[in-house]
XYZ file of C-alpha atoms in Angstrom:
312
model
C 73.483 144.990 117.947
C 73.067 144.081 121.620
C 70.197 141.748 120.774
C 72.221 140.119 117.999
C 75.204 139.550 120.296
C 72.931 137.948 122.892
C 71.474 135.644 120.237
C 74.970 134.748 118.976
C 76.194 133.959 122.486
C 73.199 131.696 123.085
C 73.837 129.910 119.776
C 77.548 129.541 120.594
C 76.690 128.087 124.006
C 74.473 125.513 122.287
C 77.253 124.744 119.798
C 79.647 124.300 122.719
C 77.298 121.801 124.357
C 77.054 119.867 121.092
C 80.843 119.821 120.714
C 81.276 118.593 124.279
C 78.841 115.770 123.624
C 80.436 114.596 120.369
C 84.104 115.222 121.140
C 84.751 116.476 124.669
C 84.625 120.181 123.846
C 87.409 122.514 124.949
C 89.055 123.361 128.260
C 90.073 126.987 127.634
C 90.559 129.557 124.870
C 93.246 132.052 123.953
C 92.219 134.835 121.551
C 94.387 137.510 119.951
C 93.157 140.252 117.620
C 95.295 141.987 115.009
C 93.958 145.149 113.339
C 95.160 145.199 109.733
C 93.426 148.332 108.394
C 91.261 151.231 109.569
C 89.257 153.917 107.825
C 87.107 156.740 109.189
C 84.559 158.614 107.104
C 82.508 161.168 109.018
C 80.801 159.401 111.899
C 81.527 155.888 110.603
C 84.673 153.842 111.213
C 85.601 150.510 109.635
C 88.264 148.145 110.944
C 89.691 145.124 109.159
C 90.987 142.719 111.770
C 92.030 139.110 112.165
C 90.877 136.952 115.065
C 93.434 134.291 116.003
C 92.092 131.721 118.424
C 93.489 128.659 120.176
C 90.932 126.276 121.650
C 92.598 123.823 124.018
C 91.470 120.210 123.784
C 90.805 117.930 126.787
C 93.971 115.852 126.415
C 96.566 115.253 129.106
C 100.230 116.213 128.578
C 101.008 112.522 128.151
C 98.331 112.170 125.457
C 99.757 115.209 123.654
C 103.220 113.636 123.861
C 101.713 110.470 122.354
C 100.359 112.378 119.334
C 97.096 114.036 120.377
C 96.684 117.680 119.280
C 97.048 120.123 122.167
C 94.665 122.631 120.634
C 92.589 123.537 117.600
C 93.554 126.844 115.978
C 91.742 129.197 113.656
C 92.346 132.539 111.985
C 89.264 134.469 110.868
C 89.198 137.896 109.166
C 86.482 140.298 110.321
C 85.044 143.572 109.078
C 84.004 145.590 112.126
C 82.077 148.868 111.938
C 81.523 151.585 114.531
C 79.194 154.583 114.531
C 79.887 157.763 116.496
C 77.023 158.943 118.647
C 76.027 162.530 119.458
C 78.068 162.358 122.669
C 81.223 161.464 120.687
C 81.342 157.833 121.846
C 81.976 155.132 119.250
C 79.461 152.273 119.317
C 79.871 148.871 117.658
C 77.313 148.629 114.858
C 78.339 145.431 113.019
C 80.852 142.590 113.060
C 81.006 140.389 109.966
C 83.270 137.359 109.861
C 84.625 136.984 106.328
C 84.259 133.206 106.054
C 83.640 132.894 102.304
C 82.366 129.388 101.424
C 84.223 127.137 103.860
C 82.995 125.413 107.014
C 81.598 127.704 109.687
C 84.530 128.575 112.001
C 84.269 127.178 115.518
C 83.906 130.643 117.088
C 81.118 131.682 114.705
C 77.485 130.696 114.304
C 75.403 130.336 111.176
C 71.717 129.725 110.579
C 72.464 127.577 107.550
C 74.928 124.903 106.543
C 78.026 125.899 104.586
C 77.130 127.346 101.196
C 78.375 126.049 97.886
C 81.458 128.027 96.984
C 82.616 129.403 93.656
C 85.030 127.350 91.567
C 87.781 129.865 92.313
C 90.653 129.093 89.954
C 88.698 126.408 88.122
C 85.632 125.827 85.998
C 84.091 123.504 83.451
C 86.766 121.101 82.262
C 87.439 119.919 78.722
C 86.434 116.357 79.613
C 82.989 114.942 80.293
C 83.901 113.067 83.461
C 80.725 111.076 84.024
C 79.778 110.001 87.541
C 81.864 110.117 90.709
C 82.522 107.192 93.010
C 79.980 106.931 95.798
C 80.604 109.249 98.729
C 82.529 107.882 101.693
C 80.454 106.534 104.578
C 80.565 108.561 107.812
C 79.294 105.890 110.198
C 81.710 104.994 113.017
C 83.849 101.919 112.379
C 83.760 98.852 114.621
C 86.054 99.321 117.604
C 89.649 98.566 116.742
C 89.137 98.901 112.970
C 90.314 102.221 111.552
C 92.615 101.006 108.719
C 94.281 104.395 109.041
C 97.974 103.595 109.234
C 100.383 104.202 106.381
C 104.147 104.677 106.177
C 105.788 108.083 106.640
C 107.355 107.729 103.197
C 106.071 105.729 100.215
C 107.876 105.757 96.887
C 108.439 109.388 95.940
C 105.894 110.685 98.478
C 106.918 112.014 101.883
C 103.756 112.267 103.961
C 105.624 113.834 106.873
C 106.616 116.762 104.654
C 102.997 117.201 103.536
C 101.839 117.436 107.140
C 104.748 119.698 108.140
C 103.876 122.082 105.295
C 100.225 122.252 106.370
C 101.217 122.762 110.019
C 103.477 125.667 109.011
C 101.276 127.447 106.474
C 97.717 126.855 107.731
C 97.653 130.496 108.899
C 100.769 132.247 107.604
C 100.229 131.794 103.877
C 103.296 130.991 101.805
C 104.175 134.121 99.818
C 105.560 131.947 97.011
C 101.935 131.177 96.042
C 98.872 133.276 95.278
C 95.993 133.238 97.747
C 92.603 132.633 96.125
C 89.270 133.901 97.426
C 88.363 130.271 98.064
C 91.823 128.998 98.954
C 91.291 125.484 100.349
C 92.356 123.423 97.321
C 95.246 125.747 96.481
C 96.560 125.162 100.021
C 96.212 121.369 99.824
C 97.915 121.325 96.404
C 100.849 123.200 97.931
C 101.152 120.659 100.758
C 101.029 117.714 98.349
C 103.649 119.330 96.144
C 105.891 119.821 99.199
C 105.605 116.085 99.875
C 106.508 114.904 96.389
C 103.555 115.359 94.047
C 105.179 116.429 90.800
C 103.469 118.709 88.271
C 101.695 117.132 85.341
C 101.556 119.200 82.179
C 103.062 122.643 82.883
C 102.253 123.902 79.352
C 99.172 121.729 78.807
C 95.648 123.172 78.540
C 94.790 124.520 81.985
C 91.137 123.634 81.389
C 91.802 119.885 81.268
C 91.427 117.763 84.404
C 94.190 115.488 83.108
C 96.849 117.974 84.197
C 97.974 119.586 87.478
C 100.440 122.467 87.586
C 101.076 125.891 89.119
C 102.266 128.901 87.145
C 103.143 132.541 87.642
C 99.560 133.630 86.901
C 96.099 132.105 86.943
C 96.348 131.781 83.150
C 99.339 129.447 83.541
C 97.846 127.412 86.405
C 95.626 124.381 85.873
C 92.006 124.325 87.014
C 92.909 121.231 89.040
C 95.374 123.141 91.210
C 92.949 125.426 93.029
C 89.381 124.192 92.392
C 88.011 121.362 94.524
C 85.852 119.721 91.851
C 88.612 119.768 89.223
C 91.192 118.483 91.734
C 89.013 115.455 92.485
C 89.065 114.302 88.863
C 92.805 114.746 88.436
C 93.723 113.084 91.716
C 91.342 110.142 91.599
C 90.644 109.424 87.930
C 93.364 110.746 85.646
C 96.528 110.479 87.764
C 95.286 107.773 90.153
C 97.365 109.438 92.853
C 94.472 108.933 95.267
C 91.763 106.352 95.817
C 88.442 106.942 97.533
C 88.134 105.274 100.932
C 84.775 103.739 101.720
C 84.690 105.380 105.177
C 85.953 108.762 106.385
C 87.229 107.245 109.641
C 89.917 105.378 107.669
C 91.674 108.651 106.853
C 95.347 108.784 107.873
C 97.819 111.663 108.157
C 98.349 113.466 104.813
C 95.137 112.008 103.375
C 92.650 114.461 101.863
C 88.983 114.962 102.722
C 86.600 116.791 100.377
C 83.038 117.980 101.004
C 80.022 118.559 98.787
C 77.919 120.730 101.077
C 74.733 120.774 99.011
C 74.845 117.214 97.610
C 74.672 118.700 94.124
C 77.559 116.575 92.761
C 79.930 119.530 92.802
C 82.698 119.355 95.422
C 83.107 122.593 97.371
C 85.877 122.174 99.936
C 89.235 120.395 100.414
C 91.114 119.582 103.664
C 94.213 117.618 104.698
C 94.660 115.357 107.737
C 97.448 116.643 110.018
C 96.806 114.489 113.113
C 95.174 111.194 113.962
C 94.635 110.151 117.561
C 92.669 107.189 118.875
C 90.907 106.757 115.552
C 89.912 110.411 115.081
C 91.396 112.359 112.136
C 92.097 116.062 112.647
C 91.737 118.300 109.576
C 93.609 121.434 108.512
C 92.428 123.794 105.779
C 92.125 127.312 104.408
C 88.831 129.223 104.070
C 88.575 129.837 106.924
C 92.101 129.050 108.076
C 91.835 126.197 110.577
C 94.376 123.833 112.140
C 93.587 120.431 113.654
C 89.778 120.437 113.790
C 88.415 117.018 114.660
C 86.391 115.051 112.149
C 83.774 114.502 114.863
C 83.091 118.234 115.078
C 83.028 118.680 111.294
C 80.491 115.886 110.899
C 78.422 117.408 113.693
C 78.488 120.839 112.017
C 77.623 119.576 108.527
C 75.340 116.521 108.748
C 73.965 116.987 105.208
C 77.298 116.991 103.379
C 78.641 114.281 101.118
C 82.240 113.425 101.992
C 84.993 112.093 99.738
C 87.955 110.623 101.646
C 91.116 110.306 99.521
C 94.006 108.000 100.399
C 97.024 109.885 99.017
């Protein structure tokens, strides 16, 4: 365990250097740990705990007042195990971050890119959808060209309410909704609904990508509500509530970014933009719960991914 911790610290230091190069890194950290469950069987003890971390960004108070995020936040569940030695002392034997299939949390390291996640809450749709639009380009835009402004309110959509919902529930999940094992698209659907996206269908076949609705059980909730791949087809093709931007740097607040980690034409992850400062979008998402992570860091972490930037 000592050797593993030393290796992890070295890998985190390298990650920190990369983050500083691409986006200025962080100035300080604040970490709190909440133990949610314990069990002891013989000489083995298991703790379920949640790490809550704030990583302060290198912005001045004036820049924060002008709209820059003060910090990035994350909430990561861990399973921690201890073994009791012959002298009665408890020794740490393992620490596993329960990150499921989302992006690797900032405070964690991984030897591989994010894995393709299960279609939690979704599956094969009734329609044969054909081919997707081309993925959004990730190359930096010419200076002064971000095309990322949009009104706070447009028609029946209130983008401010979408962002406010995500800011409030990125960590403290809304008890009015179920939490899925892979919860990213469920969370984004909630935020969009809070900002004016109305349900489509309600009693329609949940297996069709033409509909989008939430019900009291998974059997009365559409695939498109909680599964990233299904959501793409409803939002972009069938409802035309979004359009795919040709470049991820054009994302504005309340826009949605999706990722296909393995480039296998199956979208794995969904995020919402909650800040934009000096041309950089900041993303908020579940699995693992993260608030205001810069696009620069996400691109640095996942260089192989295909990205789909949705204008909502």
